[in-house]
């Protein structure tokens, strides 16, 4: 493979269009720590959220956690029905019980237009489609406080329910090593350059054919033209089923909620050092 010079400007433009960074803030409680990074079609996201909130959740949505969580995060009536009150909230040795009257609507990632996921490999990604999963955890990962808020869901009697909220240090996460690396990767340009494999495999849309993709190689000296904007203050993750021990490979996925766009970055740990080996858009 070789660098496709004639596509360089086009690819750069595509990546720029894929993401935008603005300073707008909302009243969402996560605003102080969440990034302003958002997809350009936030109007479509708002429209989708409104549509979900006004439509009763079909029974089939309980089969896949992804179908359920989008309904849960957009439909306030459904959310109140699917929280097991009083809800235990545990932070270290502190524990409190949240009553129904104290509960505030949790929108998760619906207001930012995208969400992020961590997988060990492409096969691990198939767990998203596993209808047999009856346990899932939505994680809000805060880099400024070095903490993770975990929303624990179970599916007793075939219906997903929020059963508990746990707050843990990032160091206690099975993804701790990668999360520490990721934060430095997205906040330190020099470290980012040093964390690229000698060649990074690139897969992206072919500007000359809507139904084809093109592949090539990114080298460190051309990385700046390809480097996407990434959230640096707070990211989400969803654990489907039982958590796995951290592996020496990690697939970071950023997905648009309403537009179907997706970014995938593959990292591998070699001799204790994480390196980016593949970028797919």
Coordinates of C-alpha atoms in Angstrom, one line a residue:
X1 CA 0.0 0.0 0.0
X2 CA 1.1 3.6 -0.5
X3 CA 0.0 7.1 0.5
X4 CA -2.8 8.3 -1.8
X5 CA -1.7 11.8 -2.3
X6 CA -4.4 12.9 -4.6
X7 CA -7.0 12.0 -1.9
X8 CA -5.3 13.7 1.0
X9 CA -7.1 17.0 0.8
X10 CA -10.4 15.2 0.2
X11 CA -10.0 12.9 3.2
X12 CA -9.0 15.8 5.4
X13 CA -12.2 17.7 4.3
X14 CA -14.3 14.6 5.0
X15 CA -12.9 14.3 8.5
X16 CA -13.4 18.0 9.2
X17 CA -17.0 17.7 8.1
X18 CA -17.4 14.6 10.3
X19 CA -16.7 16.6 13.4
X20 CA -17.0 20.1 14.6
X21 CA -16.0 21.8 17.9
X22 CA -18.1 24.6 19.3
X23 CA -18.3 26.5 22.6
X24 CA -22.0 26.2 23.1
X25 CA -23.3 25.0 26.4
X26 CA -26.6 23.6 27.6
X27 CA -28.2 23.2 31.1
X28 CA -27.2 19.6 31.1
X29 CA -25.3 18.7 34.3
X30 CA -22.5 17.2 32.3
X31 CA -21.7 20.5 30.4
X32 CA -18.9 21.6 32.8
X33 CA -16.9 18.5 32.0
X34 CA -18.3 17.2 28.6
X35 CA -16.8 18.3 25.4
X36 CA -18.5 20.6 22.9
X37 CA -17.6 18.2 20.2
X38 CA -20.7 17.4 18.3
X39 CA -22.0 16.3 14.9
X40 CA -23.3 18.9 12.5
X41 CA -26.8 17.3 12.3
X42 CA -27.8 18.0 15.9
X43 CA -31.2 19.1 14.5
X44 CA -31.7 15.5 13.3
X45 CA -30.7 14.2 16.7
X46 CA -33.2 16.5 18.4
X47 CA -35.9 15.4 16.0
X48 CA -35.1 11.7 16.7
X49 CA -35.2 12.3 20.4
X50 CA -38.6 14.0 20.1
X51 CA -39.9 11.1 18.0
X52 CA -38.7 8.5 20.5
X53 CA -40.2 10.4 23.4
X54 CA -43.6 10.6 21.8
X55 CA -43.7 6.9 20.8
X56 CA -44.4 4.1 23.2
X57 CA -41.5 1.7 23.3
X58 CA -42.2 -1.6 21.5
X59 CA -41.8 -4.7 23.5
X60 CA -39.1 -5.9 21.1
X61 CA -36.9 -3.0 22.2
X62 CA -36.2 -5.0 25.5
X63 CA -34.4 -7.7 23.4
X64 CA -31.4 -5.5 22.6
X65 CA -29.9 -3.2 25.2
X66 CA -29.1 -0.5 22.6
X67 CA -32.7 -0.3 21.5
X68 CA -33.8 0.0 25.1
X69 CA -31.2 2.6 26.2
X70 CA -32.2 5.1 23.5
X71 CA -35.8 4.8 24.5
X72 CA -34.8 5.1 28.2
X73 CA -32.7 8.2 27.6
X74 CA -35.4 10.0 25.5
X75 CA -38.7 9.0 27.1
X76 CA -39.3 10.4 30.6
X77 CA -42.4 8.4 31.3
X78 CA -40.6 5.2 30.3
X79 CA -37.5 6.1 32.4
X80 CA -39.6 6.6 35.5
X81 CA -41.1 3.1 35.0
X82 CA -37.7 1.5 34.4
X83 CA -35.8 2.8 37.5
X84 CA -35.9 0.5 40.5
X85 CA -36.8 2.8 43.3
X86 CA -35.4 3.5 45.9
X87 CA -32.3 3.4 43.7
X88 CA -28.9 2.7 45.5
X89 CA -26.2 5.2 44.6
X90 CA -22.8 4.1 45.9
X91 CA -19.6 6.1 46.0
X92 CA -16.8 4.4 48.0
X93 CA -18.1 4.0 51.5
X94 CA -20.9 6.4 50.9
X95 CA -24.3 5.1 50.0
X96 CA -27.6 6.8 49.5
X97 CA -31.0 5.7 48.3
X98 CA -32.6 7.9 45.6
X99 CA -36.4 8.1 45.8
X100 CA -38.7 8.6 42.9
X101 CA -39.4 12.2 43.9
X102 CA -35.6 12.9 43.9
X103 CA -34.9 11.4 40.4
X104 CA -34.0 13.8 37.6
X105 CA -34.3 12.8 34.0
X106 CA -31.0 11.3 32.7
X107 CA -30.5 11.9 29.0
X108 CA -27.1 10.3 28.8
X109 CA -25.6 11.1 25.3
X110 CA -28.8 12.1 23.6
X111 CA -28.1 15.8 23.9
X112 CA -24.6 15.7 22.3
X113 CA -25.5 13.8 19.1
X114 CA -22.8 11.1 19.5
X115 CA -21.5 8.5 21.9
X116 CA -18.4 6.5 22.4
X117 CA -17.7 2.8 23.0
X118 CA -14.7 0.6 23.9
X119 CA -14.2 -2.9 22.6
X120 CA -11.3 -5.3 22.7
X121 CA -11.7 -6.3 19.1
X122 CA -14.2 -6.4 16.2
X123 CA -15.6 -9.8 17.4
X124 CA -16.3 -8.1 20.8
X125 CA -18.4 -5.6 18.9
X126 CA -20.9 -8.3 18.1
X127 CA -22.0 -8.3 21.8
X128 CA -24.1 -5.3 20.9
X129 CA -26.4 -7.6 18.9
X130 CA -26.6 -10.3 21.5
X131 CA -30.2 -10.7 22.6
X132 CA -29.1 -13.1 25.4
X133 CA -27.4 -10.4 27.4
X134 CA -29.3 -9.5 30.6
X135 CA -26.7 -7.2 32.3
X136 CA -25.3 -4.0 31.0
X137 CA -23.5 -0.9 32.4
X138 CA -23.5 2.6 30.9
X139 CA -20.4 4.4 32.0
X140 CA -19.7 8.2 32.1
X141 CA -16.0 8.5 32.2
X142 CA -14.8 11.9 33.7
X143 CA -11.1 12.7 33.1
X144 CA -11.1 15.9 35.2
X145 CA -12.2 14.0 38.3
X146 CA -10.5 10.7 37.4
X147 CA -13.8 8.9 38.1
X148 CA -16.5 6.8 36.4
X149 CA -20.2 6.9 37.1
X150 CA -21.7 3.5 36.3
X151 CA -25.4 3.0 35.6
X152 CA -26.1 -0.7 36.2
X153 CA -28.9 -2.3 34.3
X154 CA -30.4 -5.8 34.6
X155 CA -33.2 -7.5 32.7
X156 CA -35.3 -9.3 35.3
X157 CA -38.4 -10.9 33.8
X158 CA -37.4 -9.8 30.3
X159 CA -37.6 -6.0 31.0
X160 CA -34.5 -3.8 31.4
X161 CA -34.3 -1.9 34.7
X162 CA -31.8 0.6 36.2
X163 CA -30.8 -1.2 39.4
X164 CA -27.9 0.9 40.8
X165 CA -25.5 3.7 40.3
X166 CA -21.8 3.2 41.3
X167 CA -19.0 5.8 41.2
X168 CA -15.5 4.4 41.0
X169 CA -12.0 5.8 40.4
X170 CA -10.7 5.3 36.8
X171 CA -7.9 3.2 38.3
X172 CA -10.5 0.6 39.4
X173 CA -11.8 0.2 35.8
X174 CA -10.8 -2.8 33.7
X175 CA -9.9 -0.3 31.0
X176 CA -7.7 1.8 33.4
X177 CA -4.5 1.5 31.4
X178 CA -6.1 2.5 28.1
X179 CA -8.2 5.3 29.6
X180 CA -5.1 7.0 31.1
X181 CA -3.4 6.6 27.7
X182 CA -6.4 7.9 25.8
X183 CA -6.6 11.1 27.8
X184 CA -3.0 11.9 27.2
X185 CA -3.4 10.9 23.5
X186 CA -6.1 13.5 23.0
X187 CA -4.6 16.3 25.1
X188 CA -0.9 16.1 24.2
X189 CA -0.1 16.6 20.5
X190 CA 3.5 15.5 21.0
X191 CA 2.5 12.3 22.8
X192 CA -0.1 11.6 20.1
X193 CA 2.6 11.7 17.5
X194 CA 4.7 9.4 19.6
X195 CA 1.8 7.0 19.9
X196 CA 1.4 6.3 16.2
X197 CA 2.6 3.0 14.8
X198 CA 5.2 3.4 12.1
X199 CA 2.3 3.1 9.6
X200 CA -1.4 3.5 10.4
X201 CA -3.8 1.6 8.2
X202 CA -6.5 3.9 6.9
X203 CA -10.0 2.9 5.6
X204 CA -12.4 5.6 4.5
X205 CA -15.1 6.5 1.9
X206 CA -14.1 6.8 -1.7
X207 CA -14.9 10.3 -2.8
X208 CA -15.4 9.1 -6.4
X209 CA -17.8 6.2 -5.5
X210 CA -20.4 6.4 -2.8
X211 CA -20.6 2.6 -2.6
X212 CA -16.9 2.0 -2.2
X213 CA -14.1 2.5 0.3
X214 CA -10.5 3.2 -0.2
X215 CA -7.5 2.0 1.9
X216 CA -4.1 3.4 2.4
X217 CA -1.3 4.1 4.9
X218 CA -0.9 7.1 7.2
X219 CA 2.6 7.9 8.3
X220 CA 3.5 10.1 11.2
X221 CA 4.5 13.0 8.9
X222 CA 1.0 13.0 7.3
X223 CA -1.0 12.3 10.5
X224 CA -1.9 16.0 11.1
X225 CA -4.1 16.0 8.0
X226 CA -6.0 12.9 9.1
X227 CA -6.2 13.4 12.9
X228 CA -9.9 13.7 14.0
X229 CA -11.3 15.8 16.8
X230 CA -11.9 13.6 19.8
X231 CA -13.6 14.2 23.2
X232 CA -11.1 14.9 25.9
X233 CA -13.0 15.7 29.1
X234 CA -15.7 13.1 29.2
X235 CA -16.6 10.0 27.2
X236 CA -19.2 7.2 27.4
X237 CA -18.8 3.5 27.4
X238 CA -21.3 0.6 27.5
X239 CA -20.3 -2.8 29.0
X240 CA -22.5 -5.5 27.5
X241 CA -22.7 -8.5 29.8
X242 CA -20.0 -9.3 32.3
X243 CA -16.9 -7.0 32.1
X244 CA -13.8 -8.5 30.6
X245 CA -10.2 -8.2 31.8
X246 CA -8.3 -5.6 29.9
X247 CA -6.6 -6.9 26.8
X248 CA -3.6 -5.6 24.8
X249 CA -5.9 -4.3 22.1
X250 CA -8.6 -1.7 22.2
X251 CA -11.1 -0.5 19.6
X252 CA -12.4 3.1 20.3
X253 CA -15.6 3.8 18.5
X254 CA -17.4 7.1 18.1
X255 CA -20.9 6.9 16.6
X256 CA -23.4 9.5 15.5
X257 CA -26.9 9.0 16.9
X258 CA -29.0 10.3 14.0
X259 CA -26.7 10.2 11.0
X260 CA -25.2 6.7 11.0
X261 CA -21.6 8.1 10.8
X262 CA -18.9 6.2 12.7
X263 CA -15.2 6.5 13.5
X264 CA -13.1 3.5 14.6
X265 CA -9.6 3.7 16.0
X266 CA -7.7 0.5 16.7
X267 CA -5.0 0.6 19.4
X268 CA -2.6 -2.1 20.4
X269 CA -0.3 -2.3 23.4
X270 CA 3.2 -3.4 22.6
X271 CA 5.8 -3.8 25.3
X272 CA 3.6 -1.8 27.6
X273 CA 3.1 1.1 25.2
X274 CA -0.3 1.8 23.4
X275 CA 0.0 2.6 19.7
X276 CA -2.6 3.6 17.1
X277 CA -2.6 1.1 14.3
X278 CA -5.8 1.7 12.3
X279 CA -8.2 4.6 11.6
X280 CA -11.5 3.9 9.9
X281 CA -14.2 6.5 9.0

